[in-house]
XYZ file of C-alpha atoms in Angstrom:
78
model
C -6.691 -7.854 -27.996
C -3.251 -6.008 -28.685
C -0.521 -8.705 -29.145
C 2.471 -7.689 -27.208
C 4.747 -9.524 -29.689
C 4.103 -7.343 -32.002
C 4.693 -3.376 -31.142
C 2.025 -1.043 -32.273
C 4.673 2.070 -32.574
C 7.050 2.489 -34.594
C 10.922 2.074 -33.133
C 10.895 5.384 -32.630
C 7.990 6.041 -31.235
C 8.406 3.319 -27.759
C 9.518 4.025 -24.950
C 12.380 6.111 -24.090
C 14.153 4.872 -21.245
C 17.103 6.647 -19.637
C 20.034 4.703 -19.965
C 20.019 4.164 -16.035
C 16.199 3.106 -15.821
C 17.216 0.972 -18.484
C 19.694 -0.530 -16.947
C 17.975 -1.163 -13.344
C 15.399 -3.071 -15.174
C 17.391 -5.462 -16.769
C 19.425 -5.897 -13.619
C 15.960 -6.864 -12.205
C 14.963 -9.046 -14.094
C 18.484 -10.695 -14.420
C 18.554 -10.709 -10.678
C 15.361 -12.627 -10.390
C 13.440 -9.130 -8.799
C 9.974 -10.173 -10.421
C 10.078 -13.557 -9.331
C 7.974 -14.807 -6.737
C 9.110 -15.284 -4.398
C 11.956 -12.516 -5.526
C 15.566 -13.875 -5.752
C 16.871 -11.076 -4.712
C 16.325 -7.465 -2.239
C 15.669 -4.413 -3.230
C 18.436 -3.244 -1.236
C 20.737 -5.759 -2.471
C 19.645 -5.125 -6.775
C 20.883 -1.080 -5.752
C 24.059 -2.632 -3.994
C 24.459 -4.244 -7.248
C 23.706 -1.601 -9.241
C 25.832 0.850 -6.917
C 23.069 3.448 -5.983
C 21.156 3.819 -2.485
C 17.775 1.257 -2.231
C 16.006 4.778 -3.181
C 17.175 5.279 -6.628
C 16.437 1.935 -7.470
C 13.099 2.211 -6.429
C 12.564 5.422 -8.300
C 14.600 4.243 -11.656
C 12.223 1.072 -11.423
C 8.978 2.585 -11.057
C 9.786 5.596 -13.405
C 10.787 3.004 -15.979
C 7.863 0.315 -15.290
C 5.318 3.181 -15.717
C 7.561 4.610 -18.915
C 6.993 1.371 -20.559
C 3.648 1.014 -19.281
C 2.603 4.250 -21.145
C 4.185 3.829 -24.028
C 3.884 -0.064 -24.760
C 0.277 -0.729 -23.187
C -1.753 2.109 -22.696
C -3.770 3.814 -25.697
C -2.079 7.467 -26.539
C -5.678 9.250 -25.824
C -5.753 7.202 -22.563
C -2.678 9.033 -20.748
């Protein structure tokens, strides 16, 4: 069972995030996004964030399945 605690890359090796995917998922998850029920809109996180509700669909996804990749999946597996 991989512990996700504990990263099995080096620093180096996780995920690299852009600095603006980075920074639309921490806005989500600040903004209560994931929640259920979600504390806040899509629409209203990219007001926040100052892009249209597009980009912060695309940032979030591109940096969900980034992380996803990198963190969870095996290398051989991508």
């Amino acid at each position: 069972m991989l512990n996700l605690f504990e990263p099995r890359f080096p620093r180096q090796e996780r995920a690299q995030l852009t600095a603006a995917q980075r920074d639309a998922l921490v806005a989500a998850v600040e903004h209560g996004y994931y929640r259920i029920p979600r504390d806040i809109a899509l629409e209203d996180l990219a007001d926040s964030l100052g892009i249209s509700r597009q980009a912060a669909s695309e940032r979030l996804r591109r940096g969900i399945e980034q992380l996803v990749t990198t963190v969870l999946i095996e290398p051989e597996n991508v």
